[in-house]
Amino acid sequence: MTPPVASPIASGVTRMPCDGQWAAEPGLGVYLHIPFCKHRCHYCDFNTYEGLDALHDAYVDALIRTIEAAPSDRPAGSVFFGGGTPTLLGSDRLSRILEAVRTHIGVDEGAEVTVEANPETVDARYFHALAQAGVSRVSIGVQSLAPHVLAGLGRTHPAARALEAIAEAQSVGGLEVNADLIYGSPWERPQDWGRTLEGVVALDVDHVSAYALTIEESTPLATLVRTGRVADVDPDTQADRHAVAEEILGAAGYVRYEVSNWSRPGRASTHNVCYWSAGDYLGLGAGAHGHLDGRRYWNLRLPRDFIAAAEAGDVEAGSEIVDDRASEALMLGLRLSTGIDMRAFERRFGSESISQRADVIEELMTRGLLIRDDERLWVAPEATLLGDEVARALI
Ligand code: SF4
């Protein structure tokens, strides 16, 4: 086993290095959903609400109640506070939640603990308090460093504030920092994207997530596009932007380990890799989805419903048995740049899981979309953005 990397974090937290490779035995992930935001961004269709500050305490109590009732047969290898804007709750409430996870579910020594942070809601003291509580990683919603792009997206923080937030997090020794970016919006010029990438690289963040903007139904942005007031996104432009990210981040020493995620070597996100390795994860909080031993479940979406249901002891809104875990695992695993370990895959999902697809794999290899060697199967780098097509052919 690789020894944990000693980190100078104030609380003494250590962090296992993660190289972003498919994990044959992924650790348990714990996802905690915080469904509150100060303001809804124009493109957002996440399960999050503004103006519900009065519910924060009741929600935290409800969340802790569900943590207390969660399975505790194995400790978490990663914990992720997502949203919404988790940092809107304040560091004390987040610390209470994390402590409950530690006490009732258990957290591995050296586990990655991530909190998503909105630049407007944090400062150096806040990050210090998170580190003291055992948080090892923050994911900061930068999105863009071009003011007109931020305005179009409906983000309310200035670009400079995002850069300050990154520097504040870095001033707390041992906190890893991810910069969350969006590319390919209708307002973005090529130079905007280049400068955004260069801006986060100049700060030497540990990790960059860069997602192409998608126009989701029922968002204000979708209405603007439908009524012709804003141009739709262009897949070719987005493909070009992805190539620029690959070029700038690659030149700066970042490794792309998944379609939309780059990291310094050894700094890939354990929690993300758990998802892409088709690992088990507990989904806790309003609208959160979880997966345990082939059963997928999801919770009530509305915070008030979730709070009331937690009182009664049942927050699930539905569940299903995943019939074809091998197909799902292939689809997820092929998002990773190094693909899947075929022998380990067959051990986990049955000896037929690869061999019964031999003809399709052969055909995709002939078309230059898939590559395999004795151990691994992966999507050809030139076909990265065709990964969904490759996955569909395989399942
Ligand atoms: S901050 Fe994030 S979660 Fe909140 S509205 Fe904006 S995009 Fe959605």
Short mmCIF file of C-alpha atoms and ligand atoms in Angstrom, two decimals:
data_model
loop_
_atom_site.label_atom_id
_atom_site.label_comp_id
_atom_site.label_asym_id
_atom_site.label_seq_id
_atom_site.Cartn_x
_atom_site.Cartn_y
_atom_site.Cartn_z
CA MET A 1 0.00 0.00 0.00
CA THR A 2 1.22 3.49 -0.83
CA PRO A 3 2.02 5.42 2.34
CA PRO A 4 -0.11 8.50 3.01
CA VAL A 5 1.42 11.80 1.98
CA ALA A 6 2.15 13.81 5.09
CA SER A 7 0.46 17.15 4.75
CA PRO A 8 1.30 20.22 6.79
CA ILE A 9 -2.36 20.88 7.44
CA ALA A 10 -3.07 22.49 10.79
CA SER A 11 -5.37 19.70 11.94
CA GLY A 12 -2.86 17.00 11.06
CA VAL A 13 -5.05 15.62 8.26
CA THR A 14 -3.19 13.45 5.76
CA ARG A 15 -4.29 12.79 2.21
CA MET A 16 -3.75 9.64 0.19
CA PRO A 17 -2.34 10.48 -3.26
CA CYS A 18 -4.70 9.67 -6.10
CA ASP A 19 -3.39 9.17 -9.62
CA GLY A 20 -6.85 9.10 -11.17
CA GLN A 21 -6.69 5.48 -12.34
CA TRP A 22 -9.68 3.16 -12.33
CA ALA A 23 -9.89 1.60 -8.87
CA ALA A 24 -10.51 -2.14 -8.69
CA GLU A 25 -11.76 -1.73 -5.14
CA PRO A 26 -12.88 1.87 -4.71
CA GLY A 27 -13.44 3.08 -1.17
CA LEU A 28 -16.88 4.15 -0.02
CA GLY A 29 -17.78 7.72 -1.02
CA VAL A 30 -20.04 9.90 1.08
CA TYR A 31 -21.85 12.72 -0.72
CA LEU A 32 -23.60 15.38 1.36
CA HIS A 33 -25.94 17.71 -0.51
CA ILE A 34 -26.43 21.28 0.71
CA PRO A 35 -29.35 22.71 -1.31
CA PHE A 36 -28.92 26.43 -0.63
CA CYS A 37 -27.52 29.29 -2.69
CA LYS A 38 -27.46 33.04 -2.22
CA HIS A 39 -28.66 33.51 -5.76
CA ARG A 40 -29.53 31.19 -8.66
CA CYS A 41 -27.15 31.36 -11.59
CA HIS A 42 -28.87 31.55 -14.98
CA TYR A 43 -27.63 28.18 -16.21
CA CYS A 44 -28.13 26.16 -13.03
CA ASP A 45 -30.53 23.24 -12.78
CA PHE A 46 -29.06 21.73 -9.62
CA ASN A 47 -31.30 20.99 -6.68
CA THR A 48 -30.71 24.26 -4.87
CA TYR A 49 -32.83 27.16 -3.57
CA GLU A 50 -32.29 30.79 -2.68
CA GLY A 51 -33.94 32.59 0.22
CA LEU A 52 -34.14 29.58 2.54
CA ASP A 53 -31.64 30.81 5.14
CA ALA A 54 -34.21 30.26 7.88
CA LEU A 55 -34.05 26.51 7.17
CA HIS A 56 -30.29 26.11 7.59
CA ASP A 57 -30.34 24.85 11.20
CA ALA A 58 -33.29 22.54 10.70
CA TYR A 59 -31.66 21.15 7.54
CA VAL A 60 -28.36 20.46 9.31
CA ASP A 61 -30.24 18.68 12.12
CA ALA A 62 -32.15 16.61 9.55
CA LEU A 63 -28.97 15.77 7.65
CA ILE A 64 -27.27 14.66 10.86
CA ARG A 65 -30.27 12.49 11.68
CA THR A 66 -29.86 10.68 8.34
CA ILE A 67 -26.11 10.35 8.91
CA GLU A 68 -26.84 8.69 12.25
CA ALA A 69 -29.14 6.22 10.50
CA ALA A 70 -26.76 5.51 7.56
CA PRO A 71 -24.98 2.13 7.20
CA SER A 72 -21.78 2.09 9.23
CA ASP A 73 -20.25 -1.23 8.15
CA ARG A 74 -17.31 0.42 6.34
CA PRO A 75 -15.66 3.82 6.74
CA ALA A 76 -15.67 6.46 4.01
CA GLY A 77 -12.66 6.76 1.71
CA SER A 78 -13.87 10.18 0.62
CA VAL A 79 -16.41 12.75 1.75
CA PHE A 80 -17.81 15.45 -0.54
CA PHE A 81 -19.95 18.43 0.45
CA GLY A 82 -21.68 19.56 -2.75
CA GLY A 83 -24.60 21.70 -3.65
CA GLY A 84 -25.82 24.26 -3.87
CA THR A 85 -23.31 26.28 -1.94
CA PRO A 86 -22.15 24.28 1.10
CA THR A 87 -20.08 27.20 2.37
CA LEU A 88 -23.28 29.23 2.79
CA LEU A 89 -23.92 27.16 5.93
CA GLY A 90 -20.86 28.54 7.73
CA SER A 91 -17.88 26.54 8.95
CA ASP A 92 -19.43 25.60 12.32
CA ARG A 93 -22.38 23.83 10.74
CA LEU A 94 -20.14 22.08 8.18
CA SER A 95 -17.84 20.95 11.02
CA ARG A 96 -20.82 19.51 12.91
CA ILE A 97 -21.91 17.56 9.85
CA LEU A 98 -18.39 16.22 9.23
CA GLU A 99 -18.06 15.23 12.88
CA ALA A 100 -21.32 13.30 12.59
CA VAL A 101 -19.99 11.46 9.52
CA ARG A 102 -16.81 10.63 11.42
CA THR A 103 -18.71 9.40 14.48
CA HIS A 104 -21.53 7.44 12.84
CA ILE A 105 -20.19 6.26 9.48
CA GLY A 106 -16.44 6.50 10.02
CA VAL A 107 -13.83 8.16 7.83
CA ASP A 108 -10.58 6.49 6.76
CA GLU A 109 -7.32 8.00 7.95
CA GLY A 110 -6.10 10.13 5.05
CA ALA A 111 -9.52 10.25 3.36
CA GLU A 112 -10.17 13.11 0.96
CA VAL A 113 -12.73 15.55 2.38
CA THR A 114 -13.89 18.16 -0.14
CA VAL A 115 -16.11 21.20 0.30
CA GLU A 116 -17.48 23.13 -2.67
CA ALA A 117 -17.06 26.84 -2.06
CA ASN A 118 -18.51 29.92 -3.67
CA PRO A 119 -15.95 32.78 -3.71
CA GLU A 120 -18.40 35.22 -2.11
CA THR A 121 -19.01 33.11 0.96
CA VAL A 122 -15.47 32.41 2.18
CA ASP A 123 -12.29 34.07 3.44
CA ALA A 124 -8.97 32.89 4.88
CA ARG A 125 -10.47 32.40 8.36
CA TYR A 126 -13.23 30.30 6.91
CA PHE A 127 -10.74 28.05 5.09
CA HIS A 128 -8.66 27.77 8.24
CA ALA A 129 -11.74 26.63 10.19
CA LEU A 130 -12.51 24.03 7.50
CA ALA A 131 -8.96 22.70 7.65
CA GLN A 132 -9.16 22.51 11.44
CA ALA A 133 -12.34 20.47 11.08
CA GLY A 134 -10.54 17.96 8.82
CA VAL A 135 -11.39 19.25 5.34
CA SER A 136 -8.49 18.48 2.98
CA ARG A 137 -9.71 19.97 -0.28
CA VAL A 138 -11.87 22.86 -1.48
CA SER A 139 -13.46 23.21 -4.89
CA ILE A 140 -13.89 26.88 -5.73
CA GLY A 141 -16.53 27.96 -8.23
CA VAL A 142 -14.46 30.25 -10.47
CA GLN A 143 -16.29 29.44 -13.75
CA SER A 144 -14.61 32.23 -15.75
CA LEU A 145 -12.26 35.16 -15.25
CA ALA A 146 -14.00 37.25 -17.93
CA PRO A 147 -16.47 39.71 -16.34
CA HIS A 148 -18.92 39.60 -19.28
CA VAL A 149 -18.97 35.77 -19.17
CA LEU A 150 -19.66 35.81 -15.42
CA ALA A 151 -22.45 38.32 -16.00
CA GLY A 152 -23.98 36.19 -18.77
CA LEU A 153 -23.89 33.12 -16.54
CA GLY A 154 -25.54 35.08 -13.75
CA ARG A 155 -22.60 34.78 -11.37
CA THR A 156 -22.52 37.62 -8.88
CA HIS A 157 -18.86 37.54 -7.81
CA PRO A 158 -16.20 39.54 -9.64
CA ALA A 159 -13.44 37.55 -11.31
CA ALA A 160 -10.85 39.01 -8.94
CA ARG A 161 -12.77 37.67 -5.94
CA ALA A 162 -12.43 34.10 -7.24
CA LEU A 163 -8.66 34.52 -7.54
CA GLU A 164 -8.53 35.97 -4.02
CA ALA A 165 -10.50 33.02 -2.69
CA ILE A 166 -8.02 30.60 -4.27
CA ALA A 167 -5.10 32.48 -2.69
CA GLU A 168 -6.87 32.50 0.69
CA ALA A 169 -7.40 28.73 0.56
CA GLN A 170 -3.76 28.25 -0.40
CA SER A 171 -2.65 30.39 2.54
CA VAL A 172 -3.97 27.62 4.78
CA GLY A 173 -1.22 25.00 4.57
CA GLY A 174 -2.29 21.64 3.21
CA LEU A 175 -5.68 22.51 1.74
CA GLU A 176 -5.78 21.30 -1.84
CA VAL A 177 -7.59 23.58 -4.26
CA ASN A 178 -9.71 22.76 -7.28
CA ALA A 179 -10.79 25.53 -9.66
CA ASP A 180 -14.18 24.77 -11.16
CA LEU A 181 -14.52 26.26 -14.67
CA ILE A 182 -17.17 26.43 -17.39
CA TYR A 183 -16.29 26.87 -21.05
CA GLY A 184 -18.08 27.36 -24.33
CA SER A 185 -20.77 29.80 -23.20
CA PRO A 186 -22.26 32.06 -25.89
CA TRP A 187 -20.49 35.13 -24.46
CA GLU A 188 -17.02 33.61 -24.34
CA ARG A 189 -14.38 34.68 -26.84
CA PRO A 190 -11.32 32.43 -27.42
CA GLN A 191 -9.10 34.86 -25.51
CA ASP A 192 -11.48 34.79 -22.50
CA TRP A 193 -11.02 31.07 -22.15
CA GLY A 194 -7.26 31.23 -22.62
CA ARG A 195 -6.94 33.94 -19.97
CA THR A 196 -9.14 32.04 -17.54
CA LEU A 197 -6.97 28.95 -17.82
CA GLU A 198 -3.79 30.97 -17.54
CA GLY A 199 -5.19 32.78 -14.49
CA VAL A 200 -5.78 29.61 -12.50
CA VAL A 201 -2.53 28.05 -13.69
CA ALA A 202 -0.66 31.15 -12.51
CA LEU A 203 -1.99 30.45 -9.02
CA ASP A 204 -0.79 26.85 -9.25
CA VAL A 205 -4.05 25.22 -8.19
CA ASP A 206 -3.84 21.46 -7.59
CA HIS A 207 -6.76 20.52 -9.79
CA VAL A 208 -8.93 21.99 -12.55
CA SER A 209 -12.43 20.81 -13.46
CA ALA A 210 -13.60 22.31 -16.76
CA TYR A 211 -17.07 21.49 -18.04
CA ALA A 212 -18.71 22.56 -21.28
CA LEU A 213 -21.80 24.67 -20.63
CA THR A 214 -25.00 22.78 -21.32
CA ILE A 215 -28.30 24.59 -21.67
CA GLU A 216 -30.63 22.80 -19.29
CA GLU A 217 -34.39 22.94 -19.80
CA SER A 218 -36.26 25.03 -17.24
CA THR A 219 -33.35 27.39 -16.57
CA PRO A 220 -33.53 31.14 -17.33
CA LEU A 221 -30.73 30.61 -19.84
CA ALA A 222 -32.81 28.04 -21.76
CA THR A 223 -35.62 30.62 -22.06
CA LEU A 224 -33.17 33.20 -23.40
CA VAL A 225 -31.89 30.72 -25.99
CA ARG A 226 -35.39 29.58 -26.96
CA THR A 227 -36.53 33.14 -27.51
CA GLY A 228 -33.46 33.98 -29.56
CA ARG A 229 -32.04 36.53 -27.13
CA VAL A 230 -28.92 34.46 -26.51
CA ALA A 231 -27.15 32.20 -28.99
CA ASP A 232 -27.13 28.47 -28.35
CA VAL A 233 -23.88 26.74 -27.46
CA ASP A 234 -21.86 25.38 -30.38
CA PRO A 235 -20.42 21.86 -29.97
CA ASP A 236 -17.54 22.57 -32.37
CA THR A 237 -16.54 25.67 -30.42
CA GLN A 238 -16.75 23.68 -27.21
CA ALA A 239 -14.53 20.97 -28.69
CA ASP A 240 -11.98 23.66 -29.61
CA ARG A 241 -12.11 25.03 -26.05
CA HIS A 242 -11.50 21.55 -24.66
CA ALA A 243 -8.45 21.26 -26.91
CA VAL A 244 -7.18 24.64 -25.64
CA ALA A 245 -7.60 23.45 -22.05
CA GLU A 246 -5.67 20.30 -22.86
CA GLU A 247 -2.91 22.39 -24.42
CA ILE A 248 -2.56 25.06 -21.71
CA LEU A 249 -3.02 22.75 -18.73
CA GLY A 250 -0.83 20.04 -20.26
CA ALA A 251 1.96 22.55 -20.92
CA ALA A 252 1.72 23.66 -17.29
CA GLY A 253 2.20 20.08 -16.03
CA TYR A 254 -1.40 19.07 -15.33
CA VAL A 255 -2.52 15.60 -16.30
CA ARG A 256 -6.00 15.06 -17.67
CA TYR A 257 -7.26 11.94 -15.89
CA GLU A 258 -10.91 12.22 -16.92
CA VAL A 259 -12.75 13.91 -19.80
CA SER A 260 -13.21 17.17 -17.87
CA ASN A 261 -10.70 16.92 -15.02
CA TRP A 262 -7.00 17.75 -14.83
CA SER A 263 -4.72 17.55 -11.81
CA ARG A 264 -1.16 17.84 -10.63
CA PRO A 265 0.30 14.29 -10.55
CA GLY A 266 -1.13 12.42 -7.55
CA ARG A 267 -3.79 15.07 -6.93
CA ALA A 268 -6.73 13.56 -8.78
CA SER A 269 -9.92 13.54 -6.75
CA THR A 270 -10.46 10.27 -4.89
CA HIS A 271 -14.17 10.99 -4.66
CA ASN A 272 -14.54 11.51 -8.41
CA VAL A 273 -12.52 8.37 -9.10
CA CYS A 274 -14.89 6.44 -6.80
CA TYR A 275 -17.80 7.47 -9.07
CA TRP A 276 -15.95 6.62 -12.27
CA SER A 277 -14.82 3.29 -10.86
CA ALA A 278 -18.49 2.45 -10.22
CA GLY A 279 -17.86 2.41 -6.51
CA ASP A 280 -20.45 2.57 -3.76
CA TYR A 281 -21.41 5.91 -2.32
CA LEU A 282 -23.89 7.14 0.23
CA GLY A 283 -26.02 10.04 -0.98
CA LEU A 284 -27.13 12.11 1.99
CA GLY A 285 -29.28 15.23 1.90
CA ALA A 286 -32.17 16.56 -0.17
CA GLY A 287 -32.26 15.10 -3.68
CA ALA A 288 -28.97 13.24 -3.22
CA HIS A 289 -28.49 9.98 -5.10
CA GLY A 290 -26.62 7.03 -3.66
CA HIS A 291 -25.53 3.59 -4.79
CA LEU A 292 -24.89 0.63 -2.52
CA ASP A 293 -24.25 -2.96 -3.64
CA GLY A 294 -26.20 -2.69 -6.89
CA ARG A 295 -29.09 -0.67 -5.45
CA ARG A 296 -29.48 2.95 -6.50
CA TYR A 297 -31.65 5.30 -4.45
CA TRP A 298 -32.53 8.97 -4.34
CA ASN A 299 -33.88 11.25 -1.64
CA LEU A 300 -36.75 13.72 -1.51
CA ARG A 301 -35.73 16.86 -3.38
CA LEU A 302 -37.35 19.73 -1.51
CA PRO A 303 -35.52 20.83 1.65
CA ARG A 304 -38.76 21.18 3.66
CA ASP A 305 -39.93 17.69 2.63
CA PHE A 306 -36.51 16.30 3.46
CA ILE A 307 -36.53 17.92 6.91
CA ALA A 308 -40.00 16.58 7.70
CA ALA A 309 -39.17 13.10 6.41
CA ALA A 310 -35.90 12.93 8.37
CA GLU A 311 -37.98 13.45 11.49
CA ALA A 312 -40.08 10.44 10.50
CA GLY A 313 -36.97 8.41 9.64
CA ASP A 314 -37.38 7.86 5.87
CA VAL A 315 -36.05 10.39 3.36
CA GLU A 316 -35.93 8.15 0.28
CA ALA A 317 -38.07 9.14 -2.69
CA GLY A 318 -37.28 6.05 -4.76
CA SER A 319 -34.83 3.28 -5.57
CA GLU A 320 -34.02 0.70 -8.24
CA ILE A 321 -31.81 -2.32 -8.69
CA VAL A 322 -29.05 -1.77 -11.25
CA ASP A 323 -29.48 -4.83 -13.50
CA ASP A 324 -26.46 -4.40 -15.70
CA ARG A 325 -23.67 -3.13 -13.47
CA ALA A 326 -20.98 -4.10 -15.99
CA SER A 327 -22.40 -1.79 -18.67
CA GLU A 328 -22.72 1.09 -16.25
CA ALA A 329 -19.20 0.50 -14.94
CA LEU A 330 -17.81 0.43 -18.49
CA MET A 331 -19.55 3.68 -19.35
CA LEU A 332 -18.12 5.35 -16.26
CA GLY A 333 -14.67 3.78 -16.36
CA LEU A 334 -14.04 4.76 -19.98
CA ARG A 335 -14.35 8.41 -18.96
CA LEU A 336 -10.98 7.97 -17.23
CA SER A 337 -8.00 8.69 -19.49
CA THR A 338 -6.32 5.41 -18.57
CA GLY A 339 -9.61 3.54 -18.95
CA ILE A 340 -10.25 0.30 -17.09
CA ASP A 341 -8.09 -2.54 -15.87
CA MET A 342 -9.67 -5.44 -17.79
CA ARG A 343 -8.67 -8.27 -15.46
CA ALA A 344 -9.81 -6.42 -12.36
CA PHE A 345 -12.98 -5.47 -14.22
CA GLU A 346 -13.71 -9.13 -15.01
CA ARG A 347 -13.04 -10.11 -11.40
CA ARG A 348 -15.59 -7.55 -10.26
CA PHE A 349 -18.26 -7.90 -12.92
CA GLY A 350 -17.87 -11.47 -14.17
CA SER A 351 -15.60 -13.24 -16.62
CA GLU A 352 -17.95 -12.48 -19.53
CA SER A 353 -18.07 -8.73 -18.94
CA ILE A 354 -15.23 -8.02 -21.38
CA SER A 355 -15.09 -11.15 -23.54
CA GLN A 356 -18.75 -10.91 -24.62
CA ARG A 357 -17.97 -7.46 -26.02
CA ALA A 358 -14.85 -8.60 -27.90
CA ASP A 359 -16.34 -8.00 -31.37
CA VAL A 360 -17.53 -4.47 -30.58
CA ILE A 361 -14.19 -3.64 -28.94
CA GLU A 362 -12.40 -4.89 -32.05
CA GLU A 363 -14.59 -2.75 -34.29
CA LEU A 364 -14.12 0.36 -32.15
CA MET A 365 -10.37 -0.25 -32.20
CA THR A 366 -10.42 -0.50 -35.98
CA ARG A 367 -12.23 2.86 -36.10
CA GLY A 368 -9.50 4.36 -33.91
CA LEU A 369 -11.87 5.06 -31.00
CA LEU A 370 -10.60 2.51 -28.49
CA ILE A 371 -7.14 1.29 -27.55
CA ARG A 372 -6.23 -1.80 -25.56
CA ASP A 373 -3.07 -3.49 -24.39
CA ASP A 374 -2.64 -6.62 -22.28
CA GLU A 375 -4.04 -4.93 -19.20
CA ARG A 376 -6.16 -1.91 -20.01
CA LEU A 377 -8.87 -0.69 -22.31
CA TRP A 378 -9.24 3.05 -22.90
CA VAL A 379 -10.73 5.64 -25.24
CA ALA A 380 -8.22 6.99 -27.76
CA PRO A 381 -7.16 10.52 -26.73
CA GLU A 382 -8.37 11.94 -30.08
CA ALA A 383 -11.79 10.42 -29.38
CA THR A 384 -12.12 11.81 -25.84
CA LEU A 385 -15.20 13.84 -26.68
CA LEU A 386 -16.77 10.84 -28.45
CA GLY A 387 -16.60 8.80 -25.25
CA ASP A 388 -20.40 8.63 -24.94
CA GLU A 389 -20.68 7.17 -28.43
CA VAL A 390 -18.03 4.59 -27.60
CA ALA A 391 -19.80 3.70 -24.35
CA ARG A 392 -23.18 3.36 -26.08
CA ALA A 393 -21.68 0.96 -28.62
CA LEU A 394 -20.32 -1.19 -25.80
CA ILE A 395 -23.45 -1.54 -23.72
S1 SF4 B 1 -23.70 28.73 -7.14
FE1 SF4 B 1 -23.64 26.75 -8.18
S2 SF4 B 1 -25.32 25.56 -7.31
FE2 SF4 B 1 -25.67 27.72 -6.77
S3 SF4 B 1 -27.03 28.48 -8.35
FE3 SF4 B 1 -24.93 28.95 -9.02
S4 SF4 B 1 -24.33 27.17 -10.25
FE4 SF4 B 1 -26.15 26.58 -9.10
#
